[in-house]
Short mmCIF file of C-alpha atoms in Angstrom, two decimals:
data_model
loop_
_atom_site.label_atom_id
_atom_site.label_comp_id
_atom_site.label_asym_id
_atom_site.label_seq_id
_atom_site.Cartn_x
_atom_site.Cartn_y
_atom_site.Cartn_z
CA MET A 55 -21.43 -17.04 29.05
CA LEU A 56 -22.96 -19.03 26.35
CA GLY A 57 -20.99 -20.84 23.69
CA ILE A 58 -21.59 -23.51 20.83
CA LYS A 59 -19.12 -26.28 20.43
CA VAL A 60 -18.75 -27.61 16.85
CA PRO A 61 -16.04 -29.96 15.26
CA LYS A 62 -13.17 -28.04 13.83
CA GLN A 63 -14.05 -29.23 10.12
CA ASP A 64 -17.58 -27.51 10.38
CA ALA A 65 -16.12 -24.22 12.11
CA GLU A 66 -15.81 -22.14 8.99
CA LYS A 67 -19.35 -22.90 7.83
CA VAL A 68 -20.85 -22.42 11.33
CA ARG A 69 -18.99 -19.07 11.70
CA LYS A 70 -20.66 -17.65 8.43
CA LYS A 71 -23.98 -18.97 9.51
CA LEU A 72 -23.78 -17.29 12.93
CA ILE A 73 -22.46 -13.95 11.37
CA GLU A 74 -25.52 -14.11 8.81
CA LEU A 75 -28.16 -14.59 11.73
CA GLY A 76 -26.39 -11.92 13.82
CA LEU A 77 -25.87 -14.38 16.68
CA LEU A 78 -22.16 -14.46 16.94
CA ASP A 79 -20.95 -12.34 19.82
CA THR A 80 -17.90 -10.36 18.35
CA ASN A 81 -17.09 -8.88 21.58
CA PHE A 82 -15.18 -12.06 22.53
CA LYS A 83 -12.67 -14.28 20.96
CA VAL A 84 -13.37 -17.72 19.47
CA LYS A 85 -11.94 -20.49 21.62
CA HIS A 86 -10.03 -23.62 20.13
CA GLU A 87 -10.19 -26.72 22.32
CA GLY A 88 -8.67 -29.91 20.69
CA GLU A 89 -10.68 -30.90 17.73
CA PHE A 90 -13.41 -28.49 18.50
CA VAL A 91 -13.94 -24.75 18.20
CA ILE A 92 -16.25 -22.94 20.63
CA PHE A 93 -18.06 -19.71 19.48
CA PRO A 94 -19.49 -17.22 21.87
CA VAL A 95 -23.10 -16.65 20.94
CA LYS A 96 -25.84 -14.11 22.13
CA GLU A 97 -28.53 -16.92 22.80
CA LYS A 98 -29.12 -20.44 22.85
CA ILE A 99 -29.34 -21.96 19.36
CA GLU A 100 -31.23 -25.25 18.69
CA GLY A 101 -29.33 -28.09 17.10
CA PHE A 102 -25.96 -27.36 18.62
CA GLU A 103 -24.10 -28.17 21.72
CA ILE A 104 -24.49 -25.43 24.15
CA VAL A 105 -21.61 -24.91 26.81
CA GLU A 106 -20.95 -22.43 29.51
CA GLU A 107 -17.70 -20.93 28.87
CA THR A 108 -15.34 -18.29 29.79
CA PHE A 109 -14.20 -16.17 26.75
CA GLU A 110 -11.31 -13.60 26.30
CA ARG A 111 -12.52 -10.26 25.28
CA ALA A 112 -11.71 -9.30 21.78
CA LYS A 113 -9.75 -6.30 20.91
CA LYS A 114 -12.25 -3.91 18.89
CA ARG A 115 -11.08 -3.24 15.36
CA PHE A 116 -11.60 0.49 14.36
CA HIS A 117 -12.47 1.57 10.76
CA SER A 118 -11.29 5.14 11.05
CA TYR A 119 -9.30 7.25 13.52
CA ARG A 120 -12.17 9.38 13.88
CA GLU A 121 -14.05 6.75 15.80
CA VAL A 122 -11.50 7.05 18.85
CA VAL A 123 -10.06 10.56 18.55
CA GLU A 124 -10.55 12.70 21.61
CA ILE A 125 -11.49 16.19 20.62
CA PRO A 126 -14.45 18.60 21.28
CA SER A 127 -17.54 17.19 19.72
CA GLU A 128 -18.26 20.66 17.74
CA LEU A 129 -15.08 20.17 16.01
CA GLY A 130 -15.61 16.61 14.74
CA HIS A 131 -16.71 17.93 11.38
CA LEU A 132 -13.36 19.44 10.61
CA LEU A 133 -11.35 16.04 11.02
CA PRO A 134 -9.87 15.13 7.60
CA SER A 135 -11.58 12.07 6.13
CA SER A 136 -8.25 10.79 4.60
CA PHE A 137 -4.48 11.38 4.94
CA ASP A 138 -1.37 10.06 3.24
CA ILE A 139 0.40 7.01 4.34
CA ILE A 140 3.98 6.68 2.95
CA GLY A 141 5.59 3.42 4.22
CA ASP A 142 4.66 3.40 7.86
CA ILE A 143 4.38 7.25 8.27
CA ALA A 144 1.18 8.97 8.16
CA ILE A 145 1.04 12.70 7.02
CA ILE A 146 -2.28 14.69 7.70
CA GLU A 147 -3.36 18.04 6.80
CA LEU A 148 -5.09 19.70 9.67
CA PRO A 149 -7.23 22.83 9.69
CA GLU A 150 -5.87 25.71 12.13
CA GLU A 151 -8.71 24.88 14.77
CA LEU A 152 -7.47 21.43 14.93
CA ILE A 153 -3.76 22.06 15.58
CA PRO A 154 -4.19 22.37 19.25
CA TYR A 155 -5.39 18.65 19.47
CA GLY A 156 -2.76 17.30 17.02
CA GLU A 157 -1.21 15.01 19.49
CA ASN A 158 -4.66 13.39 20.25
CA ILE A 159 -5.36 13.01 16.49
CA GLY A 160 -1.89 11.49 15.90
CA ARG A 161 -2.53 8.92 18.71
CA ALA A 162 -5.83 8.17 17.38
CA ILE A 163 -4.32 7.12 13.86
CA LEU A 164 -1.70 5.01 15.59
CA ARG A 165 -4.56 3.45 17.53
CA ALA A 166 -6.67 2.71 14.50
CA HIS A 167 -3.91 1.74 11.96
CA LYS A 168 -1.52 -0.62 13.73
CA HIS A 169 0.97 -0.58 10.81
CA ILE A 170 1.50 3.26 11.02
CA LYS A 171 4.51 3.97 13.34
CA ALA A 172 4.77 7.74 13.06
CA VAL A 173 2.17 10.58 12.41
CA PHE A 174 2.99 14.06 11.22
CA ALA A 175 0.99 17.12 10.22
CA LYS A 176 1.78 19.21 7.12
CA GLY A 177 3.05 22.53 8.28
CA SER A 178 2.34 25.89 6.60
CA LYS A 179 5.85 26.59 5.34
CA VAL A 180 7.73 25.37 2.43
CA LEU A 181 11.22 25.05 3.48
CA GLY A 182 14.57 25.58 1.54
CA GLU A 183 15.74 25.68 -1.97
CA TYR A 184 13.92 22.39 -2.78
CA ARG A 185 10.75 23.61 -1.40
CA VAL A 186 9.79 20.48 0.75
CA ARG A 187 6.74 20.99 3.07
CA GLU A 188 7.32 21.51 6.77
CA LEU A 189 6.25 18.60 8.93
CA ILE A 190 5.09 18.78 12.47
CA HIS A 191 5.45 15.61 14.72
CA LEU A 192 2.20 14.63 16.20
CA ALA A 193 2.71 11.01 17.53
CA GLY A 194 4.67 7.67 17.39
CA GLU A 195 8.40 7.63 16.40
CA LYS A 196 10.51 10.65 15.73
CA ARG A 197 11.80 9.68 12.36
CA THR A 198 11.05 10.67 8.87
CA GLU A 199 12.84 8.00 6.92
CA THR A 200 10.72 4.82 5.49
CA ILE A 201 10.27 2.41 2.76
CA HIS A 202 7.15 2.74 0.68
CA ARG A 203 5.81 -0.08 -1.33
CA GLU A 204 3.71 0.38 -4.64
CA ASN A 205 3.19 -1.14 -7.85
CA GLY A 206 5.65 -4.18 -6.81
CA ILE A 207 8.75 -1.64 -6.28
CA ARG A 208 10.09 -0.56 -2.91
CA LEU A 209 10.84 3.22 -2.47
CA LYS A 210 13.20 4.43 0.43
CA LEU A 211 12.70 8.11 1.21
CA ASP A 212 12.85 10.86 3.87
CA VAL A 213 9.59 12.34 3.89
CA ALA A 214 10.99 15.66 5.27
CA LYS A 215 13.76 16.05 2.67
CA VAL A 216 11.92 14.90 -0.47
CA TYR A 217 8.69 15.49 -2.20
CA PHE A 218 6.61 12.24 -2.80
CA SER A 219 2.91 11.63 -3.32
CA PRO A 220 1.61 8.25 -2.79
CA ARG A 221 -1.58 9.18 -4.45
CA LEU A 222 -0.10 9.07 -7.94
CA ALA A 223 0.62 5.24 -7.71
CA THR A 224 -2.37 4.45 -10.39
CA GLU A 225 -1.13 7.26 -12.54
CA ARG A 226 2.39 5.73 -12.60
CA MET A 227 1.13 2.34 -13.55
CA ARG A 228 -0.94 3.88 -16.42
CA ILE A 229 2.44 5.32 -17.71
CA PHE A 230 4.04 2.02 -17.20
CA GLU A 231 1.29 0.14 -19.12
CA LYS A 232 1.92 2.43 -22.04
CA THR A 233 5.69 2.19 -22.06
CA LYS A 234 7.01 -0.31 -24.86
CA GLU A 235 10.12 -2.70 -24.29
CA GLY A 236 13.38 -1.17 -25.14
CA GLU A 237 12.21 2.49 -24.82
CA ILE A 238 14.65 5.42 -23.84
CA ILE A 239 12.92 7.36 -21.13
CA PHE A 240 13.74 10.99 -19.77
CA ASP A 241 12.31 11.40 -16.19
CA MET A 242 12.78 15.25 -16.11
CA PHE A 243 11.81 15.74 -12.44
CA ALA A 244 12.55 12.31 -11.12
CA GLY A 245 12.58 12.80 -7.20
CA ILE A 246 13.24 9.57 -5.54
CA GLY A 247 12.41 7.52 -8.75
CA PRO A 248 8.85 6.29 -8.38
CA TYR A 249 8.48 6.77 -12.32
CA SER A 250 11.98 5.81 -13.20
CA ILE A 251 12.29 2.66 -11.20
CA LEU A 252 8.94 1.38 -12.38
CA LEU A 253 9.67 2.16 -15.98
CA ALA A 254 12.99 0.67 -15.88
CA LYS A 255 11.35 -2.89 -15.84
CA LYS A 256 10.51 -2.17 -19.51
CA ALA A 257 12.82 0.60 -20.82
CA LYS A 258 16.34 0.14 -22.37
CA ILE A 259 17.45 3.16 -20.22
CA VAL A 260 15.91 5.66 -18.06
CA PHE A 261 17.77 9.15 -17.48
CA ALA A 262 16.52 10.48 -14.14
CA CYS A 263 17.05 14.11 -13.40
CA ASP A 264 16.59 16.14 -10.24
CA ILE A 265 17.87 19.30 -8.68
CA ASN A 266 17.55 17.93 -4.98
CA PRO A 267 20.65 15.98 -4.03
CA TRP A 268 18.71 14.19 -1.26
CA ALA A 269 16.32 12.91 -4.28
CA ILE A 270 19.34 11.77 -6.23
CA LYS A 271 20.74 10.00 -3.00
CA TYR A 272 17.47 8.02 -2.34
CA LEU A 273 17.20 7.38 -6.13
CA GLU A 274 20.69 5.78 -6.03
CA GLU A 275 19.45 3.57 -2.87
CA ASN A 276 16.39 2.67 -4.82
CA LYS A 277 18.23 1.54 -7.72
CA LYS A 278 20.06 -1.11 -5.41
CA LEU A 279 16.93 -1.78 -3.50
CA ASN A 280 15.13 -2.96 -6.61
CA LYS A 281 18.13 -4.24 -8.44
CA VAL A 282 17.85 -2.02 -11.57
CA GLU A 283 20.96 -1.04 -13.43
CA ASN A 284 19.31 0.80 -16.35
CA VAL A 285 18.51 3.98 -14.38
CA VAL A 286 20.98 6.92 -14.71
CA PRO A 287 20.71 9.55 -11.99
CA ILE A 288 21.46 12.94 -13.06
CA LEU A 289 21.80 15.50 -10.23
CA GLY A 290 21.40 19.22 -11.68
CA ASP A 291 19.01 21.70 -13.34
CA VAL A 292 17.17 19.82 -16.13
CA ARG A 293 17.68 22.93 -18.57
CA LYS A 294 21.43 21.89 -18.62
CA VAL A 295 20.59 18.20 -19.61
CA ALA A 296 17.73 19.14 -22.10
CA GLY A 297 18.70 18.43 -25.83
CA GLN A 298 21.51 16.19 -24.75
CA ILE A 299 19.12 13.21 -24.50
CA LYS A 300 16.87 11.87 -27.33
CA ALA A 301 14.07 9.92 -25.70
CA ASP A 302 11.05 7.93 -26.78
CA ARG A 303 9.03 9.09 -23.85
CA VAL A 304 9.48 12.14 -21.38
CA ILE A 305 7.88 12.46 -17.96
CA MET A 306 7.13 15.76 -16.74
CA ASN A 307 5.70 15.38 -13.07
CA LEU A 308 6.10 18.83 -11.74
CA PRO A 309 2.64 20.18 -11.93
CA LYS A 310 3.04 23.56 -10.67
CA PHE A 311 5.85 24.60 -12.91
CA ALA A 312 6.00 22.11 -15.75
CA HIS A 313 4.64 24.78 -18.21
CA GLU A 314 8.10 26.53 -17.91
CA PHE A 315 10.01 23.55 -19.05
CA LEU A 316 7.89 22.65 -22.26
CA LYS A 317 10.56 23.57 -24.61
CA GLU A 318 13.23 21.45 -22.78
CA ALA A 319 10.77 18.40 -22.97
CA MET A 320 10.40 19.00 -26.61
CA ILE A 321 13.98 19.19 -27.66
CA SER A 322 14.71 16.22 -25.55
CA VAL A 323 11.99 13.88 -27.32
CA LYS A 324 12.54 11.84 -30.55
CA LYS A 325 10.29 12.68 -33.61
CA GLY A 326 7.06 11.04 -32.92
CA GLY A 327 7.86 10.52 -29.20
CA VAL A 328 5.57 11.05 -26.30
CA VAL A 329 5.59 13.59 -23.38
CA HIS A 330 3.66 13.10 -20.36
CA TYR A 331 2.62 16.43 -18.95
CA TYR A 332 1.24 17.35 -15.42
CA GLY A 333 -0.48 20.60 -14.34
CA PHE A 334 -2.83 22.09 -12.01
CA SER A 335 -6.24 23.51 -13.33
CA HIS A 336 -9.40 24.98 -11.99
CA GLU A 337 -12.40 22.71 -12.98
CA ASP A 338 -13.74 25.52 -15.21
CA ASN A 339 -10.91 25.32 -17.59
CA LEU A 340 -9.17 22.07 -17.06
CA PHE A 341 -7.14 21.46 -20.30
CA ASP A 342 -7.45 24.40 -22.87
CA GLU A 343 -4.89 26.76 -21.30
CA HIS A 344 -2.40 24.08 -20.78
CA ILE A 345 -2.72 22.71 -24.36
CA GLU A 346 -2.39 26.35 -25.55
CA MET A 347 1.01 26.54 -23.75
CA ILE A 348 1.96 23.18 -25.30
CA GLU A 349 0.96 24.28 -28.83
CA MET A 350 2.85 27.65 -28.53
CA ALA A 351 6.05 26.23 -27.23
CA ALA A 352 5.95 23.64 -30.34
CA GLU A 353 5.32 26.47 -32.64
CA GLU A 354 8.20 28.50 -31.18
CA LEU A 355 10.55 25.50 -31.92
CA GLY A 356 9.25 24.96 -35.44
CA LYS A 357 7.44 21.46 -34.15
CA SER A 358 4.13 20.41 -34.10
CA VAL A 359 2.23 18.31 -31.49
CA LYS A 360 -0.86 15.78 -31.36
CA ILE A 361 -2.71 15.38 -28.15
CA LEU A 362 -3.16 11.93 -27.41
CA GLU A 363 -4.93 11.82 -24.07
CA LYS A 364 -6.17 14.44 -21.44
CA ARG A 365 -7.43 13.33 -17.89
CA LYS A 366 -8.13 14.39 -14.46
CA VAL A 367 -5.58 12.78 -12.18
CA ARG A 368 -6.96 13.64 -8.81
CA PRO A 369 -8.52 16.55 -6.89
CA TYR A 370 -5.64 18.82 -5.78
CA ALA A 371 -7.55 21.60 -3.65
CA PRO A 372 -11.25 23.03 -3.76
CA TYR A 373 -12.41 23.19 -7.43
CA GLN A 374 -8.70 22.41 -8.61
CA PHE A 375 -7.42 19.25 -10.25
CA ASN A 376 -4.04 17.76 -10.84
CA ILE A 377 -4.38 17.03 -14.67
CA ALA A 378 -2.45 14.93 -17.19
CA ILE A 379 -2.08 15.63 -20.88
CA ASP A 380 -0.26 13.12 -23.13
CA PHE A 381 0.98 14.49 -26.59
CA ALA A 382 3.36 13.47 -29.35
CA VAL A 383 5.96 15.70 -30.80
CA PHE A 384 6.82 16.12 -34.47
#
């Protein structure tokens, strides 16, 4: 087939020009020959040395698993547009109609995303005392332990034994930017430590509590992995810990149940300290109900609160949002 031969020093400039003109044949690999580069082209181009050449076929890059998945065409519209990637593990939520094609979908994800090594679907059950979502293996390696990287830290975890959302990385960085050097932090529902490990870079000390022993096991490992000594993991019910700590900043990342622990948060924060509260809300009433619960809890304790910020963190379900409310306690 046709190629154009150019000196190596001109190759990048020529490549960009060929792409701009739509003449580079991307179905084939560029060839290197000594001090020259040979580009596969679709037609003769004046002003260049034209050669007849044999080129190796290029592997096609896919932008989405949906380009290569094998399912009946009438079900294509049901394919999720996104899924969670935790380390090198993908976790996808499939509608019931696509469950029989789970293996095909898993293989398509592996084909389109070379760094992913295992694919699971979220099951319908929530398992055990620690309410971890059931996972169904679709394709790739049959393992659930991985190392996830975000915000300059590494987090080791088992996705089948602990809860973790990669979609909160931006929110975690928002809290990090608000944290001042030398603060005392109380992470009430710490999990494997995505907030605790990150905030430890600024904080004097971080008290990190969780009721799930697997979460605390991985939190201990993540302390070592990230070389942070100022995180204190606490295994147990946060109700038994509340009030024993006086923190400058309290993290309440348990959106479904955080409202049940508002008093525990308020008795654990210094006067003027900040609480980061998370909840779930319908789009018709995002903040009012939660603010009412916050103010009611404060009143019962003889305290007052000042709302500092309220924001939508992310969509959670149709018409539902994960919301954040930052408030100071006096």
